[in-house]
Amino acid sequence: MLNHKMDRFLKRKSNEVNGKERKSRKVVMRKYDSDYIKYGFIKAGNDFEPKAQCVECAKILSNASLKPSKLKRHLDTHHPKSATKPKDYFERKRDDLQSQQRVLTSFTTQSQSALKASFLVAGRVARCKKAFTIAEELILPSAIDMCREVIGGNAASKLELVPLSNNTITRRIIEMSNDIECQLLERIKSSPYYSIQLDESTDLTNIALLLVFVRYCADGNVHDDILFCKELPTRTTADEVIRCLDTHFANKAIDWKNCVGVCTDGAASMTGIHRGVVKQIQQRAGQAK
Ligand SMILES: [Zn+2]
């Protein structure tokens, strides 16, 4: 039965491939001729499928249009004033267009590396727990000073492109932390089991916090991570803790079924026999000890 299915599959595949070959044999790829510059066209596309680009309007024509009659028609209809210009006029235009394209390419690479630099600095600011304004007020000006003195003015002026404003740093840090959370959730979900540890704490302003740590398997090892930290109403009750956990687990689509362990700091609201958090978790996760 299986062999039969496999045969049919292979037959279908080979038909598809042959069909494609037949099709591609029909299509004739036209080649770019360096003489086409006299119609105002330079080579674009790649070697497999050459195309023509107009030096006047930068429009790219398809491979099928790579023949003198079509190129000339574009020139006559769209740029009638240039129709009678000599070949060297188009060659000058070609050089202009190509240098513009070079500037554009180098600008894209530069802005990409500026973006990456911006993320790297934001990561450092977050790790050092500094105010987000430090990037704009201290890091960037210092980096520019150092570059100007050590490497040169050119390098220093490139650094001015790195976006490091207060708002940018905020955005980058949020983006990175969301990404880290996504990665953690993916790992927890692909782990066969996980266990959690709950801890209550208060911060400087006396706000009650629920800290949840998670232990899970990934890459053949056991890992510990902080799952989340959320504010609780001042009078912490077991119901509040459970509500907080339930909301978070539902939002992040974490399955209680795979939870095999729960441990707490031993506070009354956590372990109390009636309606205690642990008991309620055990109702949700049958395997939890
Ligand atoms: Zn054109």
Coordinates of N, CA, C and O and ligand atoms in Angstrom, one line a residue, residues 39-41 53-61 74-75 78-79, ligand 1:
Y39 N 19.6 53.3 -27.8 CA 18.1 53.6 -27.6 C 17.9 54.1 -26.2 O 16.7 54.2 -25.8
G40 N 19.0 54.3 -25.4 CA 18.8 54.8 -24.1 C 18.6 53.7 -23.0 O 17.9 53.9 -22.0
F41 N 19.0 52.4 -23.3 CA 18.8 51.3 -22.4 C 20.1 50.7 -21.9 O 21.0 50.4 -22.7
Q53 N 16.9 48.7 -18.7 CA 16.5 49.8 -17.9 C 16.7 51.1 -18.7 O 17.8 51.3 -19.2
C54 N 15.7 51.9 -18.7 CA 15.7 53.2 -19.4 C 16.6 54.2 -18.6 O 16.4 54.3 -17.4
V55 N 17.5 54.8 -19.3 CA 18.4 55.8 -18.5 C 17.7 57.1 -18.3 O 18.1 57.9 -17.5
E56 N 16.6 57.3 -19.0 CA 15.9 58.6 -18.8 C 14.9 58.5 -17.6 O 14.9 59.4 -16.8
C57 N 14.1 57.4 -17.6 CA 13.1 57.4 -16.5 C 13.3 56.2 -15.5 O 12.6 56.0 -14.6
A58 N 14.4 55.5 -15.7 CA 14.9 54.4 -14.8 C 13.9 53.2 -14.8 O 14.0 52.3 -14.0
K59 N 12.9 53.2 -15.8 CA 11.9 52.2 -15.8 C 12.6 50.9 -16.3 O 13.5 50.9 -17.2
I60 N 12.3 49.7 -15.7 CA 12.8 48.5 -16.2 C 11.8 47.7 -17.0 O 10.7 47.5 -16.6
L61 N 12.2 47.4 -18.2 CA 11.4 46.6 -19.1 C 11.7 45.1 -19.0 O 12.8 44.8 -18.8
H74 N 9.7 52.7 -26.9 CA 9.7 53.4 -25.5 C 10.3 54.8 -25.6 O 9.8 55.7 -25.1
L75 N 11.5 54.8 -26.3 CA 12.2 56.1 -26.4 C 11.3 57.1 -27.2 O 11.2 58.3 -26.7
H78 N 7.9 57.9 -24.9 CA 8.1 58.5 -23.6 C 9.1 59.6 -23.6 O 9.0 60.5 -22.7
H79 N 10.1 59.6 -24.4 CA 11.1 60.6 -24.3 C 11.4 61.1 -25.7 O 12.5 61.0 -26.2
Ligands
ZN1 ZN 12.0 55.8 -20.1

